[in-house]
PDB file of C-alpha atoms and ligand atoms in Angstrom:
ATOM      1  CA  THR B   1      -0.381  44.374 116.423  1.00  0.00           C
ATOM      2  CA  LEU B   2       1.478  47.258 118.023  1.00  0.00           C
ATOM      3  CA  VAL B   3       4.413  45.171 117.917  1.00  0.00           C
ATOM      4  CA  TYR B   4       4.323  44.063 114.739  1.00  0.00           C
ATOM      5  CA  GLU B   5       4.062  47.138 113.220  1.00  0.00           C
ATOM      6  CA  TRP B   6       7.588  48.237 114.477  1.00  0.00           C
ATOM      7  CA  SER B   7       9.118  45.438 113.128  1.00  0.00           C
ATOM      8  CA  GLY B   8       8.235  45.908 109.799  1.00  0.00           C
ATOM      9  CA  LEU B   9       5.687  43.261 109.551  1.00  0.00           C
ATOM     10  CA  THR B  10       3.133  45.244 108.518  1.00  0.00           C
ATOM     11  CA  GLN B  11       5.112  45.865 105.722  1.00  0.00           C
ATOM     12  CA  LEU B  12       5.791  42.021 105.003  1.00  0.00           C
ATOM     13  CA  ALA B  13       1.621  41.461 105.192  1.00  0.00           C
ATOM     14  CA  LYS B  14       1.199  44.596 102.926  1.00  0.00           C
ATOM     15  CA  LEU B  15       3.233  42.825 100.146  1.00  0.00           C
ATOM     16  CA  LEU B  16       2.195  39.780 100.648  1.00  0.00           C
ATOM     17  CA  GLU B  17      -1.513  41.227 100.325  1.00  0.00           C
ATOM     18  CA  ASN B  18      -0.975  43.631  97.249  1.00  0.00           C
ATOM     19  CA  HIS B  19       0.681  40.755  95.585  1.00  0.00           C
ATOM     20  CA  PHE B  20      -1.801  37.823  96.422  1.00  0.00           C
ATOM     21  CA  GLY B  21      -4.921  40.341  95.927  1.00  0.00           C
ATOM     22  CA  LEU B  22      -6.352  39.083  99.075  1.00  0.00           C
ATOM     23  CA  GLN B  23      -8.647  41.430 102.016  1.00  0.00           C
ATOM     24  CA  HIS B  24      -6.074  41.165 104.046  1.00  0.00           C
ATOM     25  CA  VAL B  25      -3.148  39.075 105.742  1.00  0.00           C
ATOM     26  CA  ILE B  26      -1.367  39.298 109.313  1.00  0.00           C
ATOM     27  CA  VAL B  27       2.227  38.479 109.858  1.00  0.00           C
ATOM     28  CA  VAL B  28       3.527  37.218 113.633  1.00  0.00           C
ATOM     29  CA  PRO B  29       6.729  37.595 114.449  1.00  0.00           C
ATOM     30  CA  GLY B  30       8.917  34.424 114.444  1.00  0.00           C
ATOM     31  CA  ASP B  31       9.129  30.697 112.947  1.00  0.00           C
ATOM     32  CA  TYR B  32       6.414  27.936 113.174  1.00  0.00           C
ATOM     33  CA  ASN B  33       9.177  25.167 112.626  1.00  0.00           C
ATOM     34  CA  GLU B  34      11.290  26.303 115.638  1.00  0.00           C
ATOM     35  CA  ASP B  35       9.397  27.085 117.989  1.00  0.00           C
ATOM     36  CA  ASP B  36       5.889  25.686 118.932  1.00  0.00           C
ATOM     37  CA  THR B  37       4.515  29.226 120.423  1.00  0.00           C
ATOM     38  CA  ILE B  38       3.911  30.766 117.305  1.00  0.00           C
ATOM     39  CA  LEU B  39       1.127  28.544 116.912  1.00  0.00           C
ATOM     40  CA  THR B  40      -0.102  29.728 119.614  1.00  0.00           C
ATOM     41  CA  LEU B  41       0.641  33.562 118.108  1.00  0.00           C
ATOM     42  CA  LEU B  42      -1.135  32.539 114.863  1.00  0.00           C
ATOM     43  CA  GLY B  43      -4.628  30.670 116.401  1.00  0.00           C
ATOM     44  CA  LYS B  44      -4.914  34.147 118.565  1.00  0.00           C
ATOM     45  CA  GLU B  45      -4.737  36.494 115.421  1.00  0.00           C
ATOM     46  CA  ALA B  46      -6.892  33.843 113.573  1.00  0.00           C
ATOM     47  CA  ALA B  47      -9.881  33.700 116.357  1.00  0.00           C
ATOM     48  CA  GLN B  48      -9.411  37.749 116.635  1.00  0.00           C
ATOM     49  CA  GLN B  49     -10.340  37.577 113.035  1.00  0.00           C
ATOM     50  CA  PHE B  50     -12.853  35.623 112.846  1.00  0.00           C
ATOM     51  CA  MET B  51     -14.415  36.516 116.272  1.00  0.00           C
ATOM     52  CA  SER B  52     -14.892  39.757 114.455  1.00  0.00           C
ATOM     53  CA  THR B  53     -17.022  38.205 111.432  1.00  0.00           C
ATOM     54  CA  SER B  54     -19.456  36.363 114.202  1.00  0.00           C
ATOM     55  CA  VAL B  55     -23.107  37.322 112.928  1.00  0.00           C
ATOM     56  CA  ASP B  56     -26.177  35.904 113.975  1.00  0.00           C
ATOM     57  CA  GLY B  57     -27.255  32.376 112.008  1.00  0.00           C
ATOM     58  CA  GLN B  58     -23.954  32.925 111.080  1.00  0.00           C
ATOM     59  CA  ILE B  59     -22.493  29.065 109.080  1.00  0.00           C
ATOM     60  CA  VAL B  60     -19.169  28.322 109.860  1.00  0.00           C
ATOM     61  CA  ALA B  61     -17.599  25.925 107.350  1.00  0.00           C
ATOM     62  CA  VAL B  62     -14.173  24.101 109.474  1.00  0.00           C
ATOM     63  CA  THR B  63     -11.135  22.080 108.349  1.00  0.00           C
ATOM     64  CA  GLY B  64      -8.965  19.883 110.291  1.00  0.00           C
ATOM     65  CA  GLY B  65      -4.930  20.158 111.190  1.00  0.00           C
ATOM     66  CA  LYS B  66      -2.706  21.781 113.875  1.00  0.00           C
ATOM     67  CA  SER B  67      -2.742  25.128 111.649  1.00  0.00           C
ATOM     68  CA  VAL B  68      -6.933  25.701 112.465  1.00  0.00           C
ATOM     69  CA  ALA B  69      -6.733  23.814 115.708  1.00  0.00           C
ATOM     70  CA  SER B  70      -5.332  26.846 117.143  1.00  0.00           C
ATOM     71  CA  LEU B  71      -7.292  29.436 117.319  1.00  0.00           C
ATOM     72  CA  ALA B  72      -9.681  26.683 119.726  1.00  0.00           C
ATOM     73  CA  GLN B  73      -8.841  28.244 122.626  1.00  0.00           C
ATOM     74  CA  PHE B  74      -8.879  31.918 121.960  1.00  0.00           C
ATOM     75  CA  LEU B  75     -12.815  31.529 121.116  1.00  0.00           C
ATOM     76  CA  HIS B  76     -15.712  32.620 123.325  1.00  0.00           C
ATOM     77  CA  PRO B  77     -18.966  33.340 123.085  1.00  0.00           C
ATOM     78  CA  ALA B  78     -19.747  35.657 120.652  1.00  0.00           C
ATOM     79  CA  ASP B  79     -22.858  38.473 121.252  1.00  0.00           C
ATOM     80  CA  SER B  80     -24.096  37.129 117.792  1.00  0.00           C
ATOM     81  CA  HIS B  81     -26.695  33.702 118.683  1.00  0.00           C
ATOM     82  CA  ASN B  82     -27.420  30.569 116.681  1.00  0.00           C
ATOM     83  CA  ILE B  83     -23.638  30.002 115.113  1.00  0.00           C
ATOM     84  CA  THR B  84     -23.037  26.675 113.434  1.00  0.00           C
ATOM     85  CA  PHE B  85     -18.927  25.470 113.057  1.00  0.00           C
ATOM     86  CA  VAL B  86     -19.586  22.333 110.566  1.00  0.00           C
ATOM     87  CA  ALA B  87     -16.617  19.510 109.560  1.00  0.00           C
ATOM     88  CA  ALA B  88     -16.082  21.159 105.824  1.00  0.00           C
ATOM     89  CA  ARG B  89     -15.076  17.160 105.114  1.00  0.00           C
ATOM     90  CA  GLY B  90     -15.748  13.763 106.578  1.00  0.00           C
ATOM     91  CA  GLY B  91     -13.046  12.378 108.798  1.00  0.00           C
ATOM     92  CA  ILE B  92      -9.573  11.264 108.478  1.00  0.00           C
ATOM     93  CA  GLY B  93      -9.614   7.794 110.642  1.00  0.00           C
ATOM     94  CA  HIS B  94      -5.733   8.805 111.894  1.00  0.00           C
ATOM     95  CA  GLU B  95      -5.656  12.067 113.641  1.00  0.00           C
ATOM     96  CA  MET B  96      -8.111  12.269 115.059  1.00  0.00           C
ATOM     97  CA  GLN B  97      -7.490  15.394 117.721  1.00  0.00           C
ATOM     98  CA  MET B  98      -7.057  17.242 114.762  1.00  0.00           C
ATOM     99  CA  GLN B  99      -9.960  16.673 112.166  1.00  0.00           C
ATOM    100  CA  ALA B 100     -12.620  18.625 111.371  1.00  0.00           C
ATOM    101  CA  ASN B 101     -14.821  16.603 112.756  1.00  0.00           C
ATOM    102  CA  THR B 102     -13.398  17.118 116.165  1.00  0.00           C
ATOM    103  CA  LEU B 103     -12.415  21.161 115.745  1.00  0.00           C
ATOM    104  CA  VAL B 104     -16.084  21.761 115.171  1.00  0.00           C
ATOM    105  CA  SER B 105     -16.749  20.263 118.388  1.00  0.00           C
ATOM    106  CA  ALA B 106     -14.207  22.385 120.169  1.00  0.00           C
ATOM    107  CA  PHE B 107     -14.776  25.202 118.704  1.00  0.00           C
ATOM    108  CA  ALA B 108     -19.065  24.967 119.804  1.00  0.00           C
ATOM    109  CA  MET B 109     -17.970  24.536 122.707  1.00  0.00           C
ATOM    110  CA  GLN B 110     -16.059  27.171 123.774  1.00  0.00           C
ATOM    111  CA  MET B 111     -18.669  29.620 122.028  1.00  0.00           C
ATOM    112  CA  ASP B 112     -21.961  28.046 123.494  1.00  0.00           C
ATOM    113  CA  ALA B 113     -22.909  27.387 119.644  1.00  0.00           C
ATOM    114  CA  GLN B 114     -24.058  24.188 117.632  1.00  0.00           C
ATOM    115  CA  TYR B 115     -21.490  22.273 115.618  1.00  0.00           C
ATOM    116  CA  ARG B 116     -22.236  19.431 113.248  1.00  0.00           C
ATOM    117  CA  THR B 117     -20.359  16.701 112.228  1.00  0.00           C
ATOM    118  CA  LEU B 118     -19.471  13.960 109.227  1.00  0.00           C
ATOM    119  CA  PHE B 119     -18.400  11.043 110.244  1.00  0.00           C
ATOM    120  CA  LEU B 120     -17.087   8.862 106.635  1.00  0.00           C
ATOM    121  CA  PRO B 121     -14.437   7.062 105.270  1.00  0.00           C
ATOM    122  CA  GLU B 122     -11.252   9.745 103.680  1.00  0.00           C
ATOM    123  CA  HIS B 123     -11.207   7.936 100.471  1.00  0.00           C
ATOM    124  CA  LEU B 124     -14.836   6.497  99.297  1.00  0.00           C
ATOM    125  CA  SER B 125     -14.926   4.733  96.094  1.00  0.00           C
ATOM    126  CA  GLU B 126     -16.869   5.759  93.541  1.00  0.00           C
ATOM    127  CA  GLN B 127     -20.171   3.832  93.968  1.00  0.00           C
ATOM    128  CA  ALA B 128     -20.420   4.338  97.499  1.00  0.00           C
ATOM    129  CA  TYR B 129     -19.916   7.540  97.041  1.00  0.00           C
ATOM    130  CA  GLN B 130     -22.506   7.899  94.668  1.00  0.00           C
ATOM    131  CA  ALA B 131     -25.230   5.842  97.376  1.00  0.00           C
ATOM    132  CA  MET B 132     -23.872   8.480  99.860  1.00  0.00           C
ATOM    133  CA  LEU B 133     -25.013  11.665  98.261  1.00  0.00           C
ATOM    134  CA  ALA B 134     -28.188  10.453  98.459  1.00  0.00           C
ATOM    135  CA  GLU B 135     -28.113  10.224 102.448  1.00  0.00           C
ATOM    136  CA  PRO B 136     -29.597  12.500 104.614  1.00  0.00           C
ATOM    137  CA  MET B 137     -27.479  13.389 106.962  1.00  0.00           C
ATOM    138  CA  VAL B 138     -25.355  13.961 103.664  1.00  0.00           C
ATOM    139  CA  THR B 139     -27.340  16.367 102.288  1.00  0.00           C
ATOM    140  CA  GLU B 140     -28.004  18.200 105.059  1.00  0.00           C
ATOM    141  CA  MET B 141     -24.323  18.772 104.890  1.00  0.00           C
ATOM    142  CA  MET B 142     -23.724  19.935 101.252  1.00  0.00           C
ATOM    143  CA  ASN B 143     -26.880  22.304 102.381  1.00  0.00           C
ATOM    144  CA  TYR B 144     -24.880  23.715 105.481  1.00  0.00           C
ATOM    145  CA  TYR B 145     -22.493  24.254 102.743  1.00  0.00           C
ATOM    146  CA  ASP B 146     -24.000  26.148 100.015  1.00  0.00           C
ATOM    147  CA  HIS B 147     -25.015  28.288 103.174  1.00  0.00           C
ATOM    148  CA  ALA B 148     -21.522  28.415 104.208  1.00  0.00           C
ATOM    149  CA  ASP B 149     -20.865  32.332 105.700  1.00  0.00           C
ATOM    150  CA  CYS B 150     -17.508  31.746 106.596  1.00  0.00           C
ATOM    151  CA  VAL B 151     -14.396  28.957 105.600  1.00  0.00           C
ATOM    152  CA  ILE B 152     -11.943  28.626 107.980  1.00  0.00           C
ATOM    153  CA  HIS B 153      -9.323  26.254 106.494  1.00  0.00           C
ATOM    154  CA  GLY B 154      -5.604  25.276 106.546  1.00  0.00           C
ATOM    155  CA  ILE B 155      -3.438  24.751 103.410  1.00  0.00           C
ATOM    156  CA  GLY B 156      -0.773  22.290 103.249  1.00  0.00           C
ATOM    157  CA  SER B 157       1.750  20.708 100.813  1.00  0.00           C
ATOM    158  CA  ALA B 158       0.264  18.426  98.098  1.00  0.00           C
ATOM    159  CA  GLU B 159       2.685  15.463  99.459  1.00  0.00           C
ATOM    160  CA  GLU B 160       2.962  15.871 103.031  1.00  0.00           C
ATOM    161  CA  MET B 161      -1.515  16.026 102.741  1.00  0.00           C
ATOM    162  CA  ALA B 162      -1.028  12.895 100.869  1.00  0.00           C
ATOM    163  CA  VAL B 163       1.202  10.687 103.275  1.00  0.00           C
ATOM    164  CA  ARG B 164      -1.375  11.812 105.718  1.00  0.00           C
ATOM    165  CA  ARG B 165      -4.452  10.466 104.649  1.00  0.00           C
ATOM    166  CA  ASN B 166      -2.324   7.200 103.456  1.00  0.00           C
ATOM    167  CA  SER B 167      -2.535   7.859  99.862  1.00  0.00           C
ATOM    168  CA  SER B 168      -2.272   4.970  97.880  1.00  0.00           C
ATOM    169  CA  PRO B 169       0.711   4.687  95.825  1.00  0.00           C
ATOM    170  CA  GLU B 170      -1.668   4.986  92.929  1.00  0.00           C
ATOM    171  CA  ASP B 171      -2.682   8.145  94.273  1.00  0.00           C
ATOM    172  CA  LEU B 172       0.394   9.128  94.964  1.00  0.00           C
ATOM    173  CA  ARG B 173       2.351   8.282  91.701  1.00  0.00           C
ATOM    174  CA  ILE B 174      -0.742  10.634  90.251  1.00  0.00           C
ATOM    175  CA  LEU B 175      -0.397  13.743  92.686  1.00  0.00           C
ATOM    176  CA  GLU B 176       3.143  13.597  91.370  1.00  0.00           C
ATOM    177  CA  GLU B 177       2.096  12.852  87.684  1.00  0.00           C
ATOM    178  CA  LYS B 178      -0.348  15.793  88.197  1.00  0.00           C
ATOM    179  CA  GLY B 179       2.387  18.545  89.272  1.00  0.00           C
ATOM    180  CA  ALA B 180       0.342  18.584  92.522  1.00  0.00           C
ATOM    181  CA  VAL B 181       2.189  21.317  94.859  1.00  0.00           C
ATOM    182  CA  SER B 182      -0.656  22.323  97.522  1.00  0.00           C
ATOM    183  CA  GLU B 183      -3.720  21.073  99.389  1.00  0.00           C
ATOM    184  CA  ALA B 184      -6.891  22.703 100.960  1.00  0.00           C
ATOM    185  CA  PHE B 185     -10.303  21.318 101.683  1.00  0.00           C
ATOM    186  CA  GLY B 186      -9.409  18.260 100.022  1.00  0.00           C
ATOM    187  CA  TYR B 187      -8.128  19.724  96.587  1.00  0.00           C
ATOM    188  CA  TYR B 188      -5.128  19.903  95.387  1.00  0.00           C
ATOM    189  CA  PHE B 189      -3.493  22.399  93.315  1.00  0.00           C
ATOM    190  CA  ASN B 190      -0.670  22.388  91.192  1.00  0.00           C
ATOM    191  CA  ALA B 191       2.206  25.593  91.133  1.00  0.00           C
ATOM    192  CA  GLU B 192       0.228  27.111  88.785  1.00  0.00           C
ATOM    193  CA  GLY B 193      -3.006  27.537  91.554  1.00  0.00           C
ATOM    194  CA  GLU B 194      -4.551  24.770  88.784  1.00  0.00           C
ATOM    195  CA  ILE B 195      -7.121  21.515  90.512  1.00  0.00           C
ATOM    196  CA  VAL B 196      -5.375  19.049  89.329  1.00  0.00           C
ATOM    197  CA  HIS B 197      -7.167  16.593  92.013  1.00  0.00           C
ATOM    198  CA  ARG B 198      -9.650  16.332  94.544  1.00  0.00           C
ATOM    199  CA  ILE B 199     -10.002  13.581  97.387  1.00  0.00           C
ATOM    200  CA  ARG B 200     -13.522  11.532  96.778  1.00  0.00           C
ATOM    201  CA  THR B 201     -14.921  12.146 100.077  1.00  0.00           C
ATOM    202  CA  ILE B 202     -18.544  14.319 100.713  1.00  0.00           C
ATOM    203  CA  GLY B 203     -17.026  17.739 101.637  1.00  0.00           C
ATOM    204  CA  ILE B 204     -17.286  21.971 100.664  1.00  0.00           C
ATOM    205  CA  GLN B 205     -17.083  22.136  96.670  1.00  0.00           C
ATOM    206  CA  PHE B 206     -14.111  24.817  95.913  1.00  0.00           C
ATOM    207  CA  GLU B 207     -17.082  27.044  94.217  1.00  0.00           C
ATOM    208  CA  GLN B 208     -18.788  27.150  97.688  1.00  0.00           C
ATOM    209  CA  VAL B 209     -15.660  28.735  99.527  1.00  0.00           C
ATOM    210  CA  GLN B 210     -15.615  31.288  96.655  1.00  0.00           C
ATOM    211  CA  ARG B 211     -18.875  32.497  97.150  1.00  0.00           C
ATOM    212  CA  SER B 212     -18.742  32.159 100.948  1.00  0.00           C
ATOM    213  CA  LYS B 213     -18.444  35.909 102.655  1.00  0.00           C
ATOM    214  CA  ASP B 214     -15.836  35.873 105.105  1.00  0.00           C
ATOM    215  CA  VAL B 215     -12.355  33.275 104.464  1.00  0.00           C
ATOM    216  CA  ILE B 216      -9.521  32.614 106.769  1.00  0.00           C
ATOM    217  CA  ALA B 217      -6.694  30.240 105.827  1.00  0.00           C
ATOM    218  CA  VAL B 218      -3.908  29.754 108.746  1.00  0.00           C
ATOM    219  CA  ALA B 219      -1.081  28.394 107.059  1.00  0.00           C
ATOM    220  CA  ALA B 220       2.958  28.762 108.403  1.00  0.00           C
ATOM    221  CA  GLY B 221       6.519  27.479 107.736  1.00  0.00           C
ATOM    222  CA  LYS B 222       8.671  27.305 105.657  1.00  0.00           C
ATOM    223  CA  GLN B 223       8.056  23.803 104.464  1.00  0.00           C
ATOM    224  CA  LYS B 224       4.894  25.230 103.082  1.00  0.00           C
ATOM    225  CA  VAL B 225       5.861  28.451 101.439  1.00  0.00           C
ATOM    226  CA  LYS B 226       5.960  26.818  98.110  1.00  0.00           C
ATOM    227  CA  ALA B 227       2.136  25.376  98.734  1.00  0.00           C
ATOM    228  CA  MET B 228       1.229  28.192  99.790  1.00  0.00           C
ATOM    229  CA  LEU B 229       2.697  30.127  96.292  1.00  0.00           C
ATOM    230  CA  SER B 230       0.643  27.946  94.358  1.00  0.00           C
ATOM    231  CA  TYR B 231      -2.756  28.263  96.296  1.00  0.00           C
ATOM    232  CA  PHE B 232      -2.951  32.343  97.061  1.00  0.00           C
ATOM    233  CA  LYS B 233      -2.755  31.579  92.775  1.00  0.00           C
ATOM    234  CA  VAL B 234      -6.445  30.834  93.114  1.00  0.00           C
ATOM    235  CA  ALA B 235      -7.422  31.438  96.839  1.00  0.00           C
ATOM    236  CA  PRO B 236     -10.665  33.858  97.068  1.00  0.00           C
ATOM    237  CA  LYS B 237      -9.723  37.440  97.092  1.00  0.00           C
ATOM    238  CA  GLN B 238     -12.020  37.660 100.968  1.00  0.00           C
ATOM    239  CA  THR B 239      -9.004  35.486 102.583  1.00  0.00           C
ATOM    240  CA  ILE B 240      -7.899  36.867 105.349  1.00  0.00           C
ATOM    241  CA  PHE B 241      -4.158  35.322 105.823  1.00  0.00           C
ATOM    242  CA  ILE B 242      -2.561  34.538 109.391  1.00  0.00           C
ATOM    243  CA  THR B 243       0.986  33.423 108.971  1.00  0.00           C
ATOM    244  CA  ASP B 244       4.706  33.431 110.295  1.00  0.00           C
ATOM    245  CA  GLU B 245       7.246  35.976 109.344  1.00  0.00           C
ATOM    246  CA  VAL B 246       9.714  32.896 108.435  1.00  0.00           C
ATOM    247  CA  ALA B 247       7.015  31.897 105.582  1.00  0.00           C
ATOM    248  CA  ALA B 248       6.311  35.190 104.630  1.00  0.00           C
ATOM    249  CA  LYS B 249       9.758  36.451 104.115  1.00  0.00           C
ATOM    250  CA  ALA B 250      10.214  33.296 102.101  1.00  0.00           C
ATOM    251  CA  ILE B 251       7.110  34.122 100.504  1.00  0.00           C
ATOM    252  CA  ALA B 252       8.254  37.946  99.951  1.00  0.00           C
ATOM    253  CA  GLU B 253      11.644  36.749  98.574  1.00  0.00           C
ATOM    254  CA  SER B 254      10.465  34.600  95.915  1.00  0.00           C
ATOM    255  CA  LEU B 255       8.303  37.382  94.356  1.00  0.00           C
TER     256      LEU B 255
HETATM  257  O1  LIG D 301      -6.537  17.775 106.579  1.00  0.00           O
HETATM  258  C1  LIG D 301      -7.057  19.071 106.916  1.00  0.00           C
HETATM  259  C2  LIG D 301      -6.267  20.238 106.432  1.00  0.00           C
HETATM  260  O2  LIG D 301      -6.726  21.318 106.424  1.00  0.00           O
HETATM  261  C3  LIG D 301      -6.052  20.274 104.454  1.00  0.00           C
HETATM  262  O3  LIG D 301      -6.706  20.249 103.960  1.00  0.00           O
HETATM  263  C4  LIG D 301      -4.468  21.023 104.888  1.00  0.00           C
HETATM  264  O4  LIG D 301      -3.688  20.684 103.882  1.00  0.00           O
HETATM  265  C5  LIG D 301      -3.872  20.634 106.421  1.00  0.00           C
HETATM  266  O5  LIG D 301      -5.033  20.172 107.043  1.00  0.00           O
HETATM  267  C6  LIG D 301      -3.019  21.563 107.190  1.00  0.00           C
HETATM  268  O6  LIG D 301      -2.745  21.086 108.484  1.00  0.00           O
HETATM  269  P1  LIG D 301      -2.003  21.732 109.174  1.00  0.00           P
HETATM  270  O7  LIG D 301      -2.376  22.857 109.970  1.00  0.00           O
HETATM  271  O8  LIG D 301      -1.875  20.534 110.262  1.00  0.00           O
HETATM  272  O9  LIG D 301      -0.483  21.766 108.339  1.00  0.00           O
END
């Protein structure tokens, strides 16, 4: 962190912190899109922040994606007991390595903690969705979401996420029409930060994220700047945001 002080990254972080009204921002040096090792720096900082929130009986909701996955190697058993990691949403068929279900088991293994997964299709029909809501395994997950003490999540550009999720041409059209710019925990937000779409699957609700005591957001890279500017219009104030220098500079320049 001393190195970050010298390089002016702390001032940059403060600027973002004040502008978005967040609890804390950490900017790691470099360019995520040019250099894969930046992901390691992000993961290390995010894991440190998370470990410092750890309390007995903590319930931690975790989303998928590369950025969140980067924490795994830096987690280790905490002094607190009975931590449970819960997948924040039903899985994505593709990208097994990066989905929430896989990450919670990896995080739990590292920390000697428990985990809960939820294997459901990414796009449920209205009928299937309603039927699922009555399933005990789903009500159990909903109960965990309601009591989440911490949420660790990524932020994506709406366009990239829609493609990654194999959204139908119809869904893609709706997203474009509604001006979706960013995506986090299955919600799509427009440039003003308004929720314009939500994928129909079982997952944590935005209200539950807002109520969570600690929120850790990890996202980096220039490609995500528009998405960050959109999502942080509505991000909960308790959010700790970990990003890279290139994205932070681009955000600062856009203000
Ligand atoms: O699909 C899970 C998710 O956390 C999305 O909500 C988010 O937009 C995306 O992954 C971020 O992924 P990555 O960190 O790989 O860019």
